[in-house]
Coordinates of C-alpha atoms in Angstrom, one line a residue:
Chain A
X1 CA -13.9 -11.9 21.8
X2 CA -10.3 -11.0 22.4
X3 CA -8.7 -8.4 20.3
X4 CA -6.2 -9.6 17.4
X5 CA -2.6 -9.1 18.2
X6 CA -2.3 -6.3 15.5
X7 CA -5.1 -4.7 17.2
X8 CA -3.3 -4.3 20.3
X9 CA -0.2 -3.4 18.8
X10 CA -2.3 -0.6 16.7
X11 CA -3.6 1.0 20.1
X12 CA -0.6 0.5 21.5
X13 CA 0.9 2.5 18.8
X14 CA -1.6 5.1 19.2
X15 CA -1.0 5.9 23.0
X16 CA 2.4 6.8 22.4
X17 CA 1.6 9.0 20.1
X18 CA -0.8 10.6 22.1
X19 CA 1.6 10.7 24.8
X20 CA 5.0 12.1 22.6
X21 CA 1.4 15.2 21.6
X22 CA 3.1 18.1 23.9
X23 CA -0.8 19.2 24.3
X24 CA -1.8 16.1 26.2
X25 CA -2.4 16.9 29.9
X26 CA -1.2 15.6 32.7
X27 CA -3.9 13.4 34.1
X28 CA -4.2 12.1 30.6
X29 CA -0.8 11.2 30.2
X30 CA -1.0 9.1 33.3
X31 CA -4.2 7.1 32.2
X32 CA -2.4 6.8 29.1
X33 CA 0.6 5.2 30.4
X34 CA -1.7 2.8 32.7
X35 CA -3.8 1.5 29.4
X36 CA -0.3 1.6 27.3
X37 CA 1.5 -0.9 29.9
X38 CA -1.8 -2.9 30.1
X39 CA -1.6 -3.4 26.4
X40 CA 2.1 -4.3 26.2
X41 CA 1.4 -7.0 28.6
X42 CA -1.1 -8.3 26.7
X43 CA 0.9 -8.5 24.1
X44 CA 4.1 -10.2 25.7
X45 CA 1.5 -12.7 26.8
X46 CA 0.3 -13.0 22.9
X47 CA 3.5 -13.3 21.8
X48 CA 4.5 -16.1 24.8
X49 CA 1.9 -18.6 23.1
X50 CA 4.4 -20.9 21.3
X51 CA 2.2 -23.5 20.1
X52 CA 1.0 -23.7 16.5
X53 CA -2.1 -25.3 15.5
X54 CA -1.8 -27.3 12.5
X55 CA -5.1 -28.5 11.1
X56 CA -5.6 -30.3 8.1
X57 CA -8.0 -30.2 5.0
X58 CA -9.6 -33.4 3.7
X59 CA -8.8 -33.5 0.5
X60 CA -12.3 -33.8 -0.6
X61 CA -14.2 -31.2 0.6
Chain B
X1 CA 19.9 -70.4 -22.4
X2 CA 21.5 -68.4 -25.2
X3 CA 22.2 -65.8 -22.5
X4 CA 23.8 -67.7 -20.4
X5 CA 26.1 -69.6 -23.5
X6 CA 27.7 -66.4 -23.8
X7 CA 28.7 -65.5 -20.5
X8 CA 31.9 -66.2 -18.7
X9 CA 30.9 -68.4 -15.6
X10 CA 32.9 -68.7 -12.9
X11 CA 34.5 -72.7 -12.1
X12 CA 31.5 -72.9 -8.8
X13 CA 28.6 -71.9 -11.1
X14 CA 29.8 -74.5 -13.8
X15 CA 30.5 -77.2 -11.4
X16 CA 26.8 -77.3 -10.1
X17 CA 25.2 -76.8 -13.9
X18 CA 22.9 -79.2 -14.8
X19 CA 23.6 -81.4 -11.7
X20 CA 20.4 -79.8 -10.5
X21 CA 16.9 -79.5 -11.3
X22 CA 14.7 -76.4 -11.0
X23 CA 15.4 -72.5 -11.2
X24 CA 18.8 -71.1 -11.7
X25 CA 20.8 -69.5 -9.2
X26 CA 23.6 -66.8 -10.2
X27 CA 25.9 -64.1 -8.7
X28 CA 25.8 -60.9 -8.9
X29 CA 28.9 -60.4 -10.6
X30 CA 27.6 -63.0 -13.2
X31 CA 24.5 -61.1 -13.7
X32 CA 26.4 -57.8 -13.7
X33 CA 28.5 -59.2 -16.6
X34 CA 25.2 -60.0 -18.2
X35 CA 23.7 -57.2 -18.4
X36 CA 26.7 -55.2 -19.5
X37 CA 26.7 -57.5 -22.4
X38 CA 23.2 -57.5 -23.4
X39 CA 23.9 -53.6 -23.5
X40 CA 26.7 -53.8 -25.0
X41 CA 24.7 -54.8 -28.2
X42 CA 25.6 -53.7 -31.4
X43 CA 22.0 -52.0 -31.5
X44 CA 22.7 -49.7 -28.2
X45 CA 26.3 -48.7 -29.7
X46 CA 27.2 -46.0 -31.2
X47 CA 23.7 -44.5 -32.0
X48 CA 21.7 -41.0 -32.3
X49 CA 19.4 -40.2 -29.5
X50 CA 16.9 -37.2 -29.9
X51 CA 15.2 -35.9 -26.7
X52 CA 15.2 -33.4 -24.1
X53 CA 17.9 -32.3 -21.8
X54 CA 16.5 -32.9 -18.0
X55 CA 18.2 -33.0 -14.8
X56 CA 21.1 -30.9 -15.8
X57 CA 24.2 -31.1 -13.6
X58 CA 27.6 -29.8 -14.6
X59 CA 29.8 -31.8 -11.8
X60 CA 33.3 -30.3 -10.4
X61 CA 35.1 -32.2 -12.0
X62 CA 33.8 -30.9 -15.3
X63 CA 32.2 -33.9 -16.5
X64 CA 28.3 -33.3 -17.4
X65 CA 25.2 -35.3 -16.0
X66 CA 21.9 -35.4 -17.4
X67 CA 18.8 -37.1 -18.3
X68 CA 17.1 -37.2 -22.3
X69 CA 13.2 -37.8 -21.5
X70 CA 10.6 -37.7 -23.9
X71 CA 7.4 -37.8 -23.6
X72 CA 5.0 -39.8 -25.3
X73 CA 0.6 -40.1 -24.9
X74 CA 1.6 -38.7 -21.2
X75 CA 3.7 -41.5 -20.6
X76 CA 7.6 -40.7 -19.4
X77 CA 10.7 -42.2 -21.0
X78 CA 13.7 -40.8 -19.3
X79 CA 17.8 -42.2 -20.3
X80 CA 20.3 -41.3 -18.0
X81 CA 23.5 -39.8 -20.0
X82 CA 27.2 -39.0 -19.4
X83 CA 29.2 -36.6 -21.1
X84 CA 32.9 -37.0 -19.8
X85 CA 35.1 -33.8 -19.3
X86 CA 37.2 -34.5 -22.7
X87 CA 34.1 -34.7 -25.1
X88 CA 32.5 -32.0 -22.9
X89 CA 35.1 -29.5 -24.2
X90 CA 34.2 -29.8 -27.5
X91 CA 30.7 -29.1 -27.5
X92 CA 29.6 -25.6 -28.8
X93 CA 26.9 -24.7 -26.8
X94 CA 26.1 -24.8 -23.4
X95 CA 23.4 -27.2 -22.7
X96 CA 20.7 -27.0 -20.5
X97 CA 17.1 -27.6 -19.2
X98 CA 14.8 -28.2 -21.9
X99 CA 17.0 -28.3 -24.5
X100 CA 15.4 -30.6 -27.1
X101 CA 18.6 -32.4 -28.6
X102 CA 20.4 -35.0 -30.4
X103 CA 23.4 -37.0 -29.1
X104 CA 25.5 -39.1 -30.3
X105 CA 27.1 -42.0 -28.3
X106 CA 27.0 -45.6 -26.6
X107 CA 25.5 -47.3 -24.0
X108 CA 27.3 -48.2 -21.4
X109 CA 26.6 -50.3 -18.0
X110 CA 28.8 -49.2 -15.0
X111 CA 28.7 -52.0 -13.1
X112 CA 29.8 -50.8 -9.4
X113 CA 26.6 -49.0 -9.0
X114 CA 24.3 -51.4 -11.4
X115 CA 23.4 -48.2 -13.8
X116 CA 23.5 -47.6 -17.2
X117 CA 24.0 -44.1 -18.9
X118 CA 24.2 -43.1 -22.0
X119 CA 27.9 -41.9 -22.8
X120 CA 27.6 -39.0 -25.3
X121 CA 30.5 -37.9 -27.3
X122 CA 28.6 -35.4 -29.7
X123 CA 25.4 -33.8 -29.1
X124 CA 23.8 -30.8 -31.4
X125 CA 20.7 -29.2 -29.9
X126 CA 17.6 -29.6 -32.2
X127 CA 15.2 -26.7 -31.5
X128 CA 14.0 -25.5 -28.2
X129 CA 13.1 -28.2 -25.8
X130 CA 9.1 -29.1 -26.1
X131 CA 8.2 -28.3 -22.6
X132 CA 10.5 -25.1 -22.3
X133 CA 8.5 -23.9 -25.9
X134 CA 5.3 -25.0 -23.7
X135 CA 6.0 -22.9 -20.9
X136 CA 7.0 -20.2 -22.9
X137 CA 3.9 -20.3 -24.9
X138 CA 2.1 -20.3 -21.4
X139 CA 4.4 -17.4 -19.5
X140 CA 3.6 -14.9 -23.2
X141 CA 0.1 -15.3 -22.6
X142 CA 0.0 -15.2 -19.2
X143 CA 2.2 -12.0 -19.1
X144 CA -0.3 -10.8 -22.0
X145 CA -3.3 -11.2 -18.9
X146 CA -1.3 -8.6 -16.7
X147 CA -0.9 -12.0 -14.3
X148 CA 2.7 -10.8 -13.7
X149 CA 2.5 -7.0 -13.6
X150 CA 4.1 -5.5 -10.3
X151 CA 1.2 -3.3 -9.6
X152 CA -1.5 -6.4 -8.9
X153 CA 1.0 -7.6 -6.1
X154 CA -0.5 -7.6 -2.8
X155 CA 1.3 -7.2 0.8
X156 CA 0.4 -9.9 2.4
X157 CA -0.4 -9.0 6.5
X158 CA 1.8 -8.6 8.9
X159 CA 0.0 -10.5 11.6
X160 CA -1.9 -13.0 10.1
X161 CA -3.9 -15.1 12.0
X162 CA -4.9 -18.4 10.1
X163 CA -2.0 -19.4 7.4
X164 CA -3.2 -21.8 4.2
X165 CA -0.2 -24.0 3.1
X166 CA -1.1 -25.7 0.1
X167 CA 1.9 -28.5 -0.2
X168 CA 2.2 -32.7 0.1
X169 CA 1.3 -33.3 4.2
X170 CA 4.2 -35.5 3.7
X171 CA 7.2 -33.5 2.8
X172 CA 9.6 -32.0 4.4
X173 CA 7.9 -28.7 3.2
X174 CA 5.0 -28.4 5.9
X175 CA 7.7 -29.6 8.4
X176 CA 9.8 -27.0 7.8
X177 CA 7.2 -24.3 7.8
X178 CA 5.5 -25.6 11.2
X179 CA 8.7 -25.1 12.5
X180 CA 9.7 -21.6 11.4
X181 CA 6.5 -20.6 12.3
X182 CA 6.3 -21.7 15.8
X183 CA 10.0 -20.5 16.3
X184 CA 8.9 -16.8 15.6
X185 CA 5.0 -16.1 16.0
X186 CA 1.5 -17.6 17.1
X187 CA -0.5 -18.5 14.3
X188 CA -2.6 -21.7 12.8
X189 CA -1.4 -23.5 10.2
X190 CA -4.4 -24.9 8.1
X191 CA -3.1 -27.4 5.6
X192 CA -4.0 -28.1 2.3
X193 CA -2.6 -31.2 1.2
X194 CA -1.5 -32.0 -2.8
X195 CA 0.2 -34.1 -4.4
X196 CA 3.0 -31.7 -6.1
X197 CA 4.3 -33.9 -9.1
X198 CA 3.1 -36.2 -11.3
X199 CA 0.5 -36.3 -14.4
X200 CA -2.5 -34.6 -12.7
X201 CA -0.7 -32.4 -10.2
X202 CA -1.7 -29.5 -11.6
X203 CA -5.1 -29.8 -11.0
X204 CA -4.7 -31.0 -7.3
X205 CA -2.5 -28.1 -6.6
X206 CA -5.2 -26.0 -8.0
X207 CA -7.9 -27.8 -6.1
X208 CA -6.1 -27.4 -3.3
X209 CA -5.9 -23.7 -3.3
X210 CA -9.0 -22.9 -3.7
X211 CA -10.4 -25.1 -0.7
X212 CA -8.5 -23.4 1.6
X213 CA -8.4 -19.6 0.5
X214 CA -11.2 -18.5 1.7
X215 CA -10.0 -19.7 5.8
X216 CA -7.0 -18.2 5.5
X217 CA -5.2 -14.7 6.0
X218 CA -2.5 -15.7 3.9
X219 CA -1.3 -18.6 1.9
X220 CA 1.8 -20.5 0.9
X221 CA 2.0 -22.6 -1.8
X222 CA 5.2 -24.6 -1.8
X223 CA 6.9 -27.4 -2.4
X224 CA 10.6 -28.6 -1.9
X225 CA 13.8 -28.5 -4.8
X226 CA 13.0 -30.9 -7.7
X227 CA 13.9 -31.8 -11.2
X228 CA 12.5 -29.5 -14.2
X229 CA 10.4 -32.3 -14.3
X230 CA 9.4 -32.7 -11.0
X231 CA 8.4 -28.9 -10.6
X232 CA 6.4 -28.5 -14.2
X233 CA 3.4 -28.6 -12.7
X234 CA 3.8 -25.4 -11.1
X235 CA 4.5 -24.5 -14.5
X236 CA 0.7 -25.1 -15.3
X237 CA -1.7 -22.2 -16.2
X238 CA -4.8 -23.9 -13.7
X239 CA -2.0 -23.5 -11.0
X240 CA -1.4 -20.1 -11.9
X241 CA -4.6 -18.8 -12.7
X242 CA -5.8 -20.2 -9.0
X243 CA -2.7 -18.1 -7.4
X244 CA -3.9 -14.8 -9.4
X245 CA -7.2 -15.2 -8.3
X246 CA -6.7 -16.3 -4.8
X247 CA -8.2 -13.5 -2.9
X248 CA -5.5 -13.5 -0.3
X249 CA -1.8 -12.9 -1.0
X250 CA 0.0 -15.7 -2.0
X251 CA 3.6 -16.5 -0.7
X252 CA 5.6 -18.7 -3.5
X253 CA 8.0 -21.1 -2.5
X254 CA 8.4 -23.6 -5.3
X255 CA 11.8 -25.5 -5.8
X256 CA 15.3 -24.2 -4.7
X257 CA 16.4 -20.5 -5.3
X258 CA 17.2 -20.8 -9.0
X259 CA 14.1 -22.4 -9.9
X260 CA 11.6 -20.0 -11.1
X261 CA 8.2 -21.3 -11.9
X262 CA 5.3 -19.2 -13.6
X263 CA 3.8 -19.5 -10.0
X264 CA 6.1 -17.9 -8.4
X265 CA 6.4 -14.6 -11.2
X266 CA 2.2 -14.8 -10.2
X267 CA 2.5 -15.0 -7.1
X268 CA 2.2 -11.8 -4.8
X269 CA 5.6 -12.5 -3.2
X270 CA 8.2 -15.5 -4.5
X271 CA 10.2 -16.6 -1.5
X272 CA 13.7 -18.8 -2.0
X273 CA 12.4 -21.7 0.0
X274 CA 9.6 -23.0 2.5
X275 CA 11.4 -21.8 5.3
X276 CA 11.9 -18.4 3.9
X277 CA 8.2 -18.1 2.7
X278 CA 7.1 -18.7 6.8
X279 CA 10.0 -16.1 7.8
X280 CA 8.3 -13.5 5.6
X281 CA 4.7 -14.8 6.6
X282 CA 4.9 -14.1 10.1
X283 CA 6.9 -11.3 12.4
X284 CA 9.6 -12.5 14.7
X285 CA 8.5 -12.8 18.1
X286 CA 12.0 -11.6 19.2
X287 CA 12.1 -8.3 17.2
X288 CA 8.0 -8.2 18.7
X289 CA 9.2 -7.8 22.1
X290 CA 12.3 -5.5 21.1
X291 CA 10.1 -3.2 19.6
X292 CA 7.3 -3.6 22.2
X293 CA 10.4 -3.1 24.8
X294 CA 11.0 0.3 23.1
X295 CA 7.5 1.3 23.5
X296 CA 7.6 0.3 26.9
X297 CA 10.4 2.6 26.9
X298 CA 9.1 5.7 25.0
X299 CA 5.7 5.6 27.0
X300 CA 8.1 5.7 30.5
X301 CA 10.1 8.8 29.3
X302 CA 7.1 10.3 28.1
X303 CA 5.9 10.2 30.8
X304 CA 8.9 10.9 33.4
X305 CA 9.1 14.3 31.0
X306 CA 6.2 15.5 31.3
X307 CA 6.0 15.1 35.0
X308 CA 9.5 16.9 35.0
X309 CA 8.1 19.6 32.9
X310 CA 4.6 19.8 35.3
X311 CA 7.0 20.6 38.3
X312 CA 9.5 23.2 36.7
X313 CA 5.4 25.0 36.1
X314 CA 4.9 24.4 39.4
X315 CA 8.1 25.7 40.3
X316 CA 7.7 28.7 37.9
X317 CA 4.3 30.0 39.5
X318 CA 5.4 29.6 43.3
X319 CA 8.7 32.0 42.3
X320 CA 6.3 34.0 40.4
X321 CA 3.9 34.6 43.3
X322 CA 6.2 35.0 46.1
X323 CA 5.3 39.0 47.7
X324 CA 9.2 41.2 46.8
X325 CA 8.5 40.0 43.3
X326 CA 4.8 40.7 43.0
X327 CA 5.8 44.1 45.1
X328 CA 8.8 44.8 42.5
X329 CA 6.2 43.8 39.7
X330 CA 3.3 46.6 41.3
X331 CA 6.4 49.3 41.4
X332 CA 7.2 48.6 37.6
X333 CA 3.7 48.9 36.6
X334 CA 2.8 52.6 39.3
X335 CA 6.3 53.9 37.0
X336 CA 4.4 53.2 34.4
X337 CA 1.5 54.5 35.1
X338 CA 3.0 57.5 35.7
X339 CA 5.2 58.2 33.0
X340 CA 1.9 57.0 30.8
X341 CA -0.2 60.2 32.7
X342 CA 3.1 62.6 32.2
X343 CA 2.8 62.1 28.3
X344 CA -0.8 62.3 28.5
X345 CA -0.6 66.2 30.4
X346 CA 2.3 66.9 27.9
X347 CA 0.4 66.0 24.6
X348 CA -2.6 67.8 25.9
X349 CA -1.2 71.3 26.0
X350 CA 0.4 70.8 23.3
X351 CA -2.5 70.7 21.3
X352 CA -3.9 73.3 23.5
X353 CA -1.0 75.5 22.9
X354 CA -1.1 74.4 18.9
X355 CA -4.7 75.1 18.5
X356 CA -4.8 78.8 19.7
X357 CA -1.8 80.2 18.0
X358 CA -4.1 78.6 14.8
X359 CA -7.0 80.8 16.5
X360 CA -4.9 84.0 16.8
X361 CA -3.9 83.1 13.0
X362 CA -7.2 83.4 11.6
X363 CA -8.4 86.6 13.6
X364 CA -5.5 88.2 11.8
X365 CA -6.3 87.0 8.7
X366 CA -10.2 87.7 9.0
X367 CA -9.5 91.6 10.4
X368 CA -7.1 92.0 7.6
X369 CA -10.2 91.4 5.2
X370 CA -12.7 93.6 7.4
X371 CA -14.2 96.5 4.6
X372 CA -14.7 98.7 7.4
X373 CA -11.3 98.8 8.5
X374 CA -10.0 98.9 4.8
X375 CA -12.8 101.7 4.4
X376 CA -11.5 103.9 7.4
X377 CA -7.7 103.4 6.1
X378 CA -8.7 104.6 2.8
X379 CA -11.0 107.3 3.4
X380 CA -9.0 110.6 3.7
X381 CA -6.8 109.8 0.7
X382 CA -10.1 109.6 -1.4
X383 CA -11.1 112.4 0.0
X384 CA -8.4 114.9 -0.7
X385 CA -8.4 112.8 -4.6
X386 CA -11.7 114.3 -4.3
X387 CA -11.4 117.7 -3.4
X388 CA -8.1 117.8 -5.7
X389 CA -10.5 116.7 -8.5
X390 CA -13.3 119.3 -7.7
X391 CA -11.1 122.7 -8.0
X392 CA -9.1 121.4 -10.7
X393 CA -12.5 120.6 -12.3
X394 CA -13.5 123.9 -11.5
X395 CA -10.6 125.7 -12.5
X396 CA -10.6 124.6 -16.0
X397 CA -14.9 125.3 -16.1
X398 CA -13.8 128.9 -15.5
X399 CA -11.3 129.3 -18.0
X400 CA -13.2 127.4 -20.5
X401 CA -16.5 129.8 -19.4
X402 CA -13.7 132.9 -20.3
X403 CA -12.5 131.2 -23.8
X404 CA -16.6 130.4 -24.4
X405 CA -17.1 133.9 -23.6
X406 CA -14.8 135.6 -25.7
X407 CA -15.9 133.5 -28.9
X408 CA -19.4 134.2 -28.4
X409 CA -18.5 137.7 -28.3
X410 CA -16.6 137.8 -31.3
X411 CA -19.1 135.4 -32.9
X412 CA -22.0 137.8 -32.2
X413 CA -20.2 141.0 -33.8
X414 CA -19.3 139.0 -36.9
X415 CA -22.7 137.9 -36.9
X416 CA -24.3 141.5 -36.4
X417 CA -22.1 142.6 -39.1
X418 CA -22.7 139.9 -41.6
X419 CA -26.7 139.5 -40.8
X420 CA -29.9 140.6 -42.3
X421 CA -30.8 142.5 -39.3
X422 CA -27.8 145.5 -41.0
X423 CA -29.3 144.9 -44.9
X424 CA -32.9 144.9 -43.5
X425 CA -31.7 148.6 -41.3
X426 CA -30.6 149.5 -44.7
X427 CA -34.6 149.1 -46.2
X428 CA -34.3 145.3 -47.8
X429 CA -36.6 142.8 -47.1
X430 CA -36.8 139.4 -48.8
X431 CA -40.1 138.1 -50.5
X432 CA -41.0 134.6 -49.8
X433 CA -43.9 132.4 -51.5
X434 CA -45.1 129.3 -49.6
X435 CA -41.8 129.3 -47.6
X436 CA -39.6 129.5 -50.7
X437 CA -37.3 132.3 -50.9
X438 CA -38.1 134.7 -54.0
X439 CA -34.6 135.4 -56.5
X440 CA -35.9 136.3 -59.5
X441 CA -39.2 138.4 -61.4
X442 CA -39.0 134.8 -63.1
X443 CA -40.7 133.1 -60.1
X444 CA -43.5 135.5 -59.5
X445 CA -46.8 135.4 -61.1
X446 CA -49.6 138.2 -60.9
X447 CA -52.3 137.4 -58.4
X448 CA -49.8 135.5 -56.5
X449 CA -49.7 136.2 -52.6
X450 CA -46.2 136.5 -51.1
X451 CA -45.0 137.2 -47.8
X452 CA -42.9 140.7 -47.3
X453 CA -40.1 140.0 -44.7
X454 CA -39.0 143.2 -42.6
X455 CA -36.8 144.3 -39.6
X456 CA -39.6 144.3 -37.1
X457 CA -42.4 141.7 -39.1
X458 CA -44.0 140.6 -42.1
X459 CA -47.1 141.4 -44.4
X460 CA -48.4 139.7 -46.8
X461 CA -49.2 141.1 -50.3
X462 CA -50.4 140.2 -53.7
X463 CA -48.4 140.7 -57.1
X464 CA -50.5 142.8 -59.5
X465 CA -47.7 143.1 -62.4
X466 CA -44.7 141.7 -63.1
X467 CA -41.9 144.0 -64.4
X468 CA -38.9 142.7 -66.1
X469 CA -35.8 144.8 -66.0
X470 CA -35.1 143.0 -69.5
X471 CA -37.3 141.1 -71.8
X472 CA -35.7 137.8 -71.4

């Protein structure tokens, strides 16, 4: 199951935070920015879908 | 026939009349000119019309355009009417939707565009129009239910996944909306078709609705500008009691902006338009990549700082361990060592120095309260009190031993001379009886024994007469 776009952009959101925290370490910082840029590519790719799905009710139902 | 007797043909028409069998054929202009007088009847002219103002439109030019419907066992009667600039002026009130009025006028055929309207040249309003007094009744009762209060407004997602539309699958609406959408965000579209006017409309819509809110994140519920008329339905409490208890936000889009419909005051957000009911349903995909570029951003300076900030530490602790600095530190720390063990020697005889002049303090004060000093200090001077005491203690023994003396002396001739021992020399003595001294003959009785008192003793003898000197 793939996450939901407002998933992604809610980790994503997270990470920076973690990373503007003056007490995060180094190493930390640098997995951080590998799963932050992993997650904004994600989400480019999310936001590259152009179609829209249109489906349609029958009206009895 | 009679019609036709009374219209003005033109030469052709008559030519051929008669000449041939079977159904008529006429012009346009003939049938225009027709019509114009069959409306032109006495019975259509100058008359009173009651209804209710639809369709208003005041036009530029200041003339007014509306529609009178009415209403009647759910059937509609609508008469298109014409109030010209110079009669508008003299009305005195501004008319509107759902004004239920009466006007006064003609009807009158305009032949270039093959209407008719209903030219008005005095119209009074009669009492709130019967649908606005509906709707009214409804939006009371309604607001009485809490359906409009601000605080039961929801915020509908900002990335929702699965969007209902309830609207015709005909319109321009859904068109509009699919392509808003796809212009700014992924997301499906599930449709709901309705009808959106007409008798039972109202129930569709509702219908509609609920089908699709439980598939959706979010749902629009729209439909394109319209009459008064045309948009009632929306009007309708089943429409509005399905949008309050829709259990997803519900976006409102009903009509152009200055149409406001009891749905959209229920609604959890009333947008002007379709197309501005999908802008607010789904993020732009443009500002989306801004703001994920300035994440992109912050996460890069983050973490070029920090790396900056790990090397000036690095930097810091090679400078602080190189060997003239860590010598110069060892110097600063042997200086203050020292100075530390100079106060220490200093404060110690100090208190050395304190504590026996506090020793020497109370020796003095403990010899000054010795008793054997005080004793030998005191001694001689008691002494010679003493001896000062004794003689002239002494001394005045002696002289009172002479004044003693000399008294006695004195004493003892007075006494000699003034004593029996001289009266018993001279031959008295003194007769006693049973210790009582013997005065008088009186007292003696003869057999009585009586002690004789002399110089050198006493014998005792016994009275053998009594003598008086005088008989008494």
């Amino acid at each position: 199951m793939t996450k939901k776009y407002e998933e992604l952009i809610g980790e994503l959101k997270d990470i920076v935070r973690k990373m503007e925290d003056s007490n995060t370490s180094l190493d930390e910082m640098i997995t951080l920015y590998e799963q932050g840029m992993v997650m904004v590519r994600q989400c480019e790719d999310r936001l590259a879908e152009a179609e829209v799905k249109i489906t349609e009710l029958g009206r009895e139902s | 026939m009679k019609i036709i007797d009374q219209v003005i043909m033109d030469q052709a028409t008559l030519d051929n009349w008669n000449k041939k069998e079977g159904p008529v054929t006429l012009r346009v202009s003939e049938v225009s000119r027709m019509i114009t007088r069959l409306l032109e009847d006495k019975a259509l002219q100058n008359i009173w019309i009651t209804g209710e103002i639809t369709n208003f439109k005041r036009h530029s030019s200041g003339h007014l355009y509306f529609s009178l419907s009415e209403q009647v066992a759910g059937k509609e009667s609508v008469v298109s009417c014409t109030i010209w600039k110079s009669a508008a002026r003299y009305l005195d009130f501004t008319p509107d939707d759902g004004m239920e009025v009466r006007a006064y006028g003609s009807i009158s055929h305009y032949e270039p565009g093959g209407r008719y309207s209903f030219q008005i040249t005095q119209m009074r309003p009669s009492g709130a129009g019967e649908r606005a007094l509906l709707i009214e009744g409804w939006r009371r009762e309604m607001a009485a239910k809490g359906w409009f209060s601000p605080e039961r407004k929801r915020t509908p997602p900002k990335y929702p996944i699965r969007i209902g539309v309830v609207t015709s699958s005909t319109g321009a609406v859904i068109h509009d909306i699919r392509n808003v959408i796809s212009k700014r965000f992924h997301a499906e579209i599930i449709l709901s078709p309705t009808t959106v006017q007409g008798i039972s409309a109202h129930e569709e819509i509702a219908r509609a609705i609920i089908r699709v809110q439980d598939k959706v994140d979010v749902l629009i519920v729209g439909r394109g500008g319209g009459s008064y008329e045309d948009l009632f339905a929306f009007n309708h409490p089943c429409v509005v009691e399905a949008i309050v208890t829709c259990p997803v936000p519900v976006i409102a889009a009903i009509g152009h902006e200055v149409d406001i419909t009891l749905a959209d005051l229920a609604a959890d957000v009333s947008a002007s338009t379709p197309s501005h009911a999908a802008e607010q349903c789904v993020p732009d995909r443009e500002s989306e990549l801004d703001a994920l570029m300035h994440m992109k951003k912050r996460m890069f300076l983050q973490l070029m700082n920090r790396l900056e900030s790990a090397e000036e530490d690095l930097n810091g602790i090679r400078d602080r361990l190189s060997s003239p600095r860590l010598l110069r530190e060892v110097r600063i720390r042997q200086e203050a060592l020292a100075d530390l063990t100079d106060r220490m020697v200093r404060g110690a005889q100090g208190v050395k120095d304190r504590a026996h002049s506090r020793l020497a303090e109370y020796r003095g004060r403990l010899e000054g309260r010795n008793p054997l000093v005080f004793l030998k200090r005191e001694l001689p001077e008691r002494k010679a009190f003493l001896a000062e005491l004794k003689g002239r203690l002494s001394c005045a023994a002696l002289v009172r031993l002479q004044a003693e003396r000399a008294e006695l002396t004195s004493l003892s001739t007075i006494l000699k001379a003034r004593g029996p021992e001289a009266i018993f020399q001279a031959g008295y003595c003194m007769v006693s009886s049973a210790g009582n001294v013997i005065r008088s003959c009186a007292d003696l009785t003869p057999g009585e024994t009586v002690t004789i008192r002399l110089i050198d003793g006493a014998a005792d003898a016994a009275i053998t007469q009594v003598y008086h000197d005088k008989k008494v």
